């Protein structure tokens, strides 16, 4: 993490943000390049003060996201929501790729998400509230979806 670098973030209307990202092969995970990418994305998220960051946002159409937890950044490889609550909740969102824009998005309150961690280990987590929202927002990026596609009461700060 010490020599991780800050990557440039793509901004809305870049076509990469609209492409469906591809699954990451298990044997790619342990490569130095991939491990570095995870560290660089974590550093970029922290530096830009984001709640999460998805690989398309830094120009790579692969199924990798990082999300912020209390004190660390968690890398999720090939994340997939395998269960979601019927109940939804509306909350304000923004996105590093859509600067100065905020809007309310309805998301599932609780989800169960499956992914591979940086070591290639399969993890299953239950998330609710803000964490569930961030994971849903980041997985949308992997499918070429931006929060502004779903948001209402969109506000632009000037
Ligand atoms: Ni975003």
PDB file of C-alpha atoms and ligand atoms in Angstrom:
ATOM      1  CA  UNK A   1       0.000   0.000   0.000  1.00  0.00           C
ATOM      2  CA  UNK A   2       2.976   2.290   0.707  1.00  0.00           C
ATOM      3  CA  UNK A   3       3.817   2.978  -2.924  1.00  0.00           C
ATOM      4  CA  UNK A   4       0.274   2.829  -4.223  1.00  0.00           C
ATOM      5  CA  UNK A   5      -0.588   5.572  -6.630  1.00  0.00           C
ATOM      6  CA  UNK A   6      -3.605   7.726  -7.278  1.00  0.00           C
ATOM      7  CA  UNK A   7      -5.284   6.842 -10.554  1.00  0.00           C
ATOM      8  CA  UNK A   8      -7.163   9.318 -12.739  1.00  0.00           C
ATOM      9  CA  UNK A   9     -10.944   8.925 -12.570  1.00  0.00           C
ATOM     10  CA  UNK A  10     -13.078   8.842 -15.702  1.00  0.00           C
ATOM     11  CA  UNK A  11     -15.925  11.312 -15.822  1.00  0.00           C
ATOM     12  CA  UNK A  12     -19.483  10.789 -17.070  1.00  0.00           C
ATOM     13  CA  UNK A  13     -19.914  10.470 -20.856  1.00  0.00           C
ATOM     14  CA  UNK A  14     -16.775   8.409 -21.200  1.00  0.00           C
ATOM     15  CA  UNK A  15     -18.020   5.243 -22.986  1.00  0.00           C
ATOM     16  CA  UNK A  16     -15.951   2.955 -20.725  1.00  0.00           C
ATOM     17  CA  UNK A  17     -18.350   3.824 -17.897  1.00  0.00           C
ATOM     18  CA  UNK A  18     -21.213   2.399 -19.967  1.00  0.00           C
ATOM     19  CA  UNK A  19     -19.704  -0.962 -20.882  1.00  0.00           C
ATOM     20  CA  UNK A  20     -20.466  -4.219 -19.124  1.00  0.00           C
ATOM     21  CA  UNK A  21     -17.339  -5.389 -17.308  1.00  0.00           C
ATOM     22  CA  UNK A  22     -15.936  -8.896 -17.586  1.00  0.00           C
ATOM     23  CA  UNK A  23     -15.324 -11.511 -14.882  1.00  0.00           C
ATOM     24  CA  UNK A  24     -11.810 -11.759 -13.460  1.00  0.00           C
ATOM     25  CA  UNK A  25     -10.075 -15.123 -13.818  1.00  0.00           C
ATOM     26  CA  UNK A  26      -8.919 -16.750 -10.591  1.00  0.00           C
ATOM     27  CA  UNK A  27      -5.326 -17.068 -11.836  1.00  0.00           C
ATOM     28  CA  UNK A  28      -5.117 -13.329 -12.531  1.00  0.00           C
ATOM     29  CA  UNK A  29      -5.747 -12.440  -8.897  1.00  0.00           C
ATOM     30  CA  UNK A  30      -2.342 -13.406  -7.540  1.00  0.00           C
ATOM     31  CA  UNK A  31      -0.328 -11.505 -10.136  1.00  0.00           C
ATOM     32  CA  UNK A  32       1.700  -8.522  -9.005  1.00  0.00           C
ATOM     33  CA  UNK A  33      -0.107  -6.284 -11.513  1.00  0.00           C
ATOM     34  CA  UNK A  34      -3.522  -7.191 -10.177  1.00  0.00           C
ATOM     35  CA  UNK A  35      -2.461  -6.800  -6.528  1.00  0.00           C
ATOM     36  CA  UNK A  36      -1.035  -3.394  -7.384  1.00  0.00           C
ATOM     37  CA  UNK A  37      -4.271  -2.395  -9.098  1.00  0.00           C
ATOM     38  CA  UNK A  38      -6.201  -3.282  -5.916  1.00  0.00           C
ATOM     39  CA  UNK A  39      -3.843  -1.123  -3.818  1.00  0.00           C
ATOM     40  CA  UNK A  40      -3.970   1.753  -6.289  1.00  0.00           C
ATOM     41  CA  UNK A  41      -7.770   1.686  -6.370  1.00  0.00           C
ATOM     42  CA  UNK A  42      -7.942   1.635  -2.561  1.00  0.00           C
ATOM     43  CA  UNK A  43      -5.545   4.580  -2.370  1.00  0.00           C
ATOM     44  CA  UNK A  44      -7.490   6.478  -5.046  1.00  0.00           C
ATOM     45  CA  UNK A  45     -10.779   5.936  -3.216  1.00  0.00           C
ATOM     46  CA  UNK A  46      -9.284   7.149   0.061  1.00  0.00           C
ATOM     47  CA  UNK A  47      -7.569  10.121  -1.490  1.00  0.00           C
ATOM     48  CA  UNK A  48     -10.715  11.238  -3.339  1.00  0.00           C
ATOM     49  CA  UNK A  49     -12.813  10.570  -0.261  1.00  0.00           C
ATOM     50  CA  UNK A  50     -15.158   8.144  -1.997  1.00  0.00           C
ATOM     51  CA  UNK A  51     -17.285   5.515  -0.281  1.00  0.00           C
ATOM     52  CA  UNK A  52     -16.391   3.088  -3.024  1.00  0.00           C
ATOM     53  CA  UNK A  53     -14.735   2.836  -6.431  1.00  0.00           C
ATOM     54  CA  UNK A  54     -15.315   0.471  -9.338  1.00  0.00           C
ATOM     55  CA  UNK A  55     -12.675  -0.533 -11.917  1.00  0.00           C
ATOM     56  CA  UNK A  56     -14.485   1.053 -14.916  1.00  0.00           C
ATOM     57  CA  UNK A  57     -14.061   4.398 -13.146  1.00  0.00           C
ATOM     58  CA  UNK A  58     -10.311   4.103 -13.567  1.00  0.00           C
ATOM     59  CA  UNK A  59     -10.635   2.847 -17.124  1.00  0.00           C
ATOM     60  CA  UNK A  60     -10.732  -0.934 -16.690  1.00  0.00           C
ATOM     61  CA  UNK A  61     -13.797  -2.948 -17.654  1.00  0.00           C
ATOM     62  CA  UNK A  62     -13.216  -5.743 -15.150  1.00  0.00           C
ATOM     63  CA  UNK A  63     -15.403  -6.834 -12.232  1.00  0.00           C
ATOM     64  CA  UNK A  64     -13.427  -5.301  -9.378  1.00  0.00           C
ATOM     65  CA  UNK A  65     -14.626  -2.807  -6.777  1.00  0.00           C
ATOM     66  CA  UNK A  66     -13.250  -1.375  -3.559  1.00  0.00           C
ATOM     67  CA  UNK A  67     -15.495  -0.227  -0.744  1.00  0.00           C
ATOM     68  CA  UNK A  68     -14.685   1.630   2.407  1.00  0.00           C
ATOM     69  CA  UNK A  69     -15.383   0.084   5.784  1.00  0.00           C
ATOM     70  CA  UNK A  70     -14.705   1.712   9.162  1.00  0.00           C
ATOM     71  CA  UNK A  71     -10.937   1.647   8.911  1.00  0.00           C
ATOM     72  CA  UNK A  72      -9.963  -0.133   5.755  1.00  0.00           C
ATOM     73  CA  UNK A  73     -10.684  -0.606   2.077  1.00  0.00           C
ATOM     74  CA  UNK A  74     -12.125  -3.951   1.018  1.00  0.00           C
ATOM     75  CA  UNK A  75     -11.468  -5.292  -2.473  1.00  0.00           C
ATOM     76  CA  UNK A  76     -14.301  -7.293  -3.953  1.00  0.00           C
ATOM     77  CA  UNK A  77     -13.547  -9.376  -7.021  1.00  0.00           C
ATOM     78  CA  UNK A  78     -16.466 -10.606  -9.152  1.00  0.00           C
ATOM     79  CA  UNK A  79     -18.999  -9.379  -6.569  1.00  0.00           C
ATOM     80  CA  UNK A  80     -22.498 -10.750  -6.983  1.00  0.00           C
ATOM     81  CA  UNK A  81     -25.621 -10.089  -4.992  1.00  0.00           C
ATOM     82  CA  UNK A  82     -27.140 -13.465  -4.217  1.00  0.00           C
ATOM     83  CA  UNK A  83     -29.966 -12.322  -1.988  1.00  0.00           C
ATOM     84  CA  UNK A  84     -31.725  -9.003  -1.482  1.00  0.00           C
ATOM     85  CA  UNK A  85     -34.379  -7.807   0.877  1.00  0.00           C
ATOM     86  CA  UNK A  86     -37.815  -7.087  -0.440  1.00  0.00           C
ATOM     87  CA  UNK A  87     -37.660  -3.830   1.477  1.00  0.00           C
ATOM     88  CA  UNK A  88     -36.031  -0.888  -0.227  1.00  0.00           C
ATOM     89  CA  UNK A  89     -34.943   2.470   1.080  1.00  0.00           C
ATOM     90  CA  UNK A  90     -34.281   5.812  -0.512  1.00  0.00           C
ATOM     91  CA  UNK A  91     -30.987   7.581   0.167  1.00  0.00           C
ATOM     92  CA  UNK A  92     -28.802  10.318  -1.231  1.00  0.00           C
ATOM     93  CA  UNK A  93     -25.936   9.284  -3.499  1.00  0.00           C
ATOM     94  CA  UNK A  94     -23.119  10.868  -5.400  1.00  0.00           C
ATOM     95  CA  UNK A  95     -20.322   9.445  -7.533  1.00  0.00           C
ATOM     96  CA  UNK A  96     -16.698  10.400  -8.206  1.00  0.00           C
ATOM     97  CA  UNK A  97     -17.440  10.006 -11.933  1.00  0.00           C
ATOM     98  CA  UNK A  98     -20.370  12.427 -11.768  1.00  0.00           C
ATOM     99  CA  UNK A  99     -18.850  15.333  -9.830  1.00  0.00           C
ATOM    100  CA  UNK A 100     -21.036  17.757  -7.895  1.00  0.00           C
ATOM    101  CA  UNK A 101     -24.244  15.857  -8.636  1.00  0.00           C
ATOM    102  CA  UNK A 102     -26.409  14.256  -5.971  1.00  0.00           C
ATOM    103  CA  UNK A 103     -29.721  12.463  -6.079  1.00  0.00           C
ATOM    104  CA  UNK A 104     -31.970  10.070  -4.204  1.00  0.00           C
ATOM    105  CA  UNK A 105     -31.824   6.416  -5.189  1.00  0.00           C
ATOM    106  CA  UNK A 106     -33.994   3.526  -4.027  1.00  0.00           C
ATOM    107  CA  UNK A 107     -31.902   0.491  -3.075  1.00  0.00           C
ATOM    108  CA  UNK A 108     -32.471  -2.826  -1.347  1.00  0.00           C
ATOM    109  CA  UNK A 109     -32.077  -2.340   2.397  1.00  0.00           C
ATOM    110  CA  UNK A 110     -30.226  -5.581   2.979  1.00  0.00           C
ATOM    111  CA  UNK A 111     -28.223  -7.759   0.658  1.00  0.00           C
ATOM    112  CA  UNK A 112     -26.073 -10.847   0.749  1.00  0.00           C
ATOM    113  CA  UNK A 113     -23.066 -10.485  -1.501  1.00  0.00           C
ATOM    114  CA  UNK A 114     -20.578 -13.077  -2.643  1.00  0.00           C
ATOM    115  CA  UNK A 115     -17.114 -12.184  -3.949  1.00  0.00           C
ATOM    116  CA  UNK A 116     -13.469 -13.242  -4.039  1.00  0.00           C
ATOM    117  CA  UNK A 117     -11.027 -11.372  -1.835  1.00  0.00           C
ATOM    118  CA  UNK A 118      -7.490 -10.295  -2.816  1.00  0.00           C
ATOM    119  CA  UNK A 119      -6.216 -13.780  -1.994  1.00  0.00           C
ATOM    120  CA  UNK A 120      -8.832 -15.433  -4.170  1.00  0.00           C
ATOM    121  CA  UNK A 121     -10.817 -16.687  -1.207  1.00  0.00           C
ATOM    122  CA  UNK A 122     -14.586 -16.840  -1.563  1.00  0.00           C
ATOM    123  CA  UNK A 123     -16.356 -14.535   0.895  1.00  0.00           C
ATOM    124  CA  UNK A 124     -20.026 -14.071   1.622  1.00  0.00           C
ATOM    125  CA  UNK A 125     -21.200 -11.034   3.551  1.00  0.00           C
ATOM    126  CA  UNK A 126     -24.467  -9.609   4.672  1.00  0.00           C
ATOM    127  CA  UNK A 127     -24.693  -5.839   4.386  1.00  0.00           C
ATOM    128  CA  UNK A 128     -27.358  -3.325   5.235  1.00  0.00           C
ATOM    129  CA  UNK A 129     -27.909   0.398   5.198  1.00  0.00           C
ATOM    130  CA  UNK A 130     -25.059   2.464   3.798  1.00  0.00           C
ATOM    131  CA  UNK A 131     -22.797  -0.503   3.097  1.00  0.00           C
ATOM    132  CA  UNK A 132     -25.558  -2.290   1.159  1.00  0.00           C
ATOM    133  CA  UNK A 133     -26.159   0.927  -0.793  1.00  0.00           C
ATOM    134  CA  UNK A 134     -22.485   1.380  -1.671  1.00  0.00           C
ATOM    135  CA  UNK A 135     -22.131  -2.226  -2.840  1.00  0.00           C
ATOM    136  CA  UNK A 136     -25.225  -1.923  -5.053  1.00  0.00           C
ATOM    137  CA  UNK A 137     -23.944   1.371  -6.483  1.00  0.00           C
ATOM    138  CA  UNK A 138     -20.511  -0.142  -7.255  1.00  0.00           C
ATOM    139  CA  UNK A 139     -21.923  -3.327  -8.820  1.00  0.00           C
ATOM    140  CA  UNK A 140     -24.107  -1.115 -11.031  1.00  0.00           C
ATOM    141  CA  UNK A 141     -20.872   0.458 -12.356  1.00  0.00           C
ATOM    142  CA  UNK A 142     -19.751  -3.039 -13.450  1.00  0.00           C
ATOM    143  CA  UNK A 143     -22.899  -3.262 -15.550  1.00  0.00           C
ATOM    144  CA  UNK A 144     -22.497   0.195 -17.083  1.00  0.00           C
ATOM    145  CA  UNK A 145     -25.138   1.785 -14.874  1.00  0.00           C
ATOM    146  CA  UNK A 146     -24.665   5.155 -13.161  1.00  0.00           C
ATOM    147  CA  UNK A 147     -26.696   6.345 -10.174  1.00  0.00           C
ATOM    148  CA  UNK A 148     -28.102   9.237 -12.235  1.00  0.00           C
ATOM    149  CA  UNK A 149     -29.940   6.632 -14.343  1.00  0.00           C
ATOM    150  CA  UNK A 150     -31.988   5.726 -11.268  1.00  0.00           C
ATOM    151  CA  UNK A 151     -31.965   8.883  -9.170  1.00  0.00           C
ATOM    152  CA  UNK A 152     -34.701  11.378  -8.551  1.00  0.00           C
ATOM    153  CA  UNK A 153     -34.478  14.889  -7.141  1.00  0.00           C
ATOM    154  CA  UNK A 154     -31.147  15.325  -8.884  1.00  0.00           C
ATOM    155  CA  UNK A 155     -29.249  18.349  -7.637  1.00  0.00           C
ATOM    156  CA  UNK A 156     -26.205  19.909  -9.199  1.00  0.00           C
ATOM    157  CA  UNK A 157     -23.896  21.958  -7.005  1.00  0.00           C
ATOM    158  CA  UNK A 158     -22.501  24.997  -8.738  1.00  0.00           C
TER     159      UNK A 158
HETATM  160 NI1  LIG B   1     -20.006   5.752  -8.488  1.00  0.00          NI
END
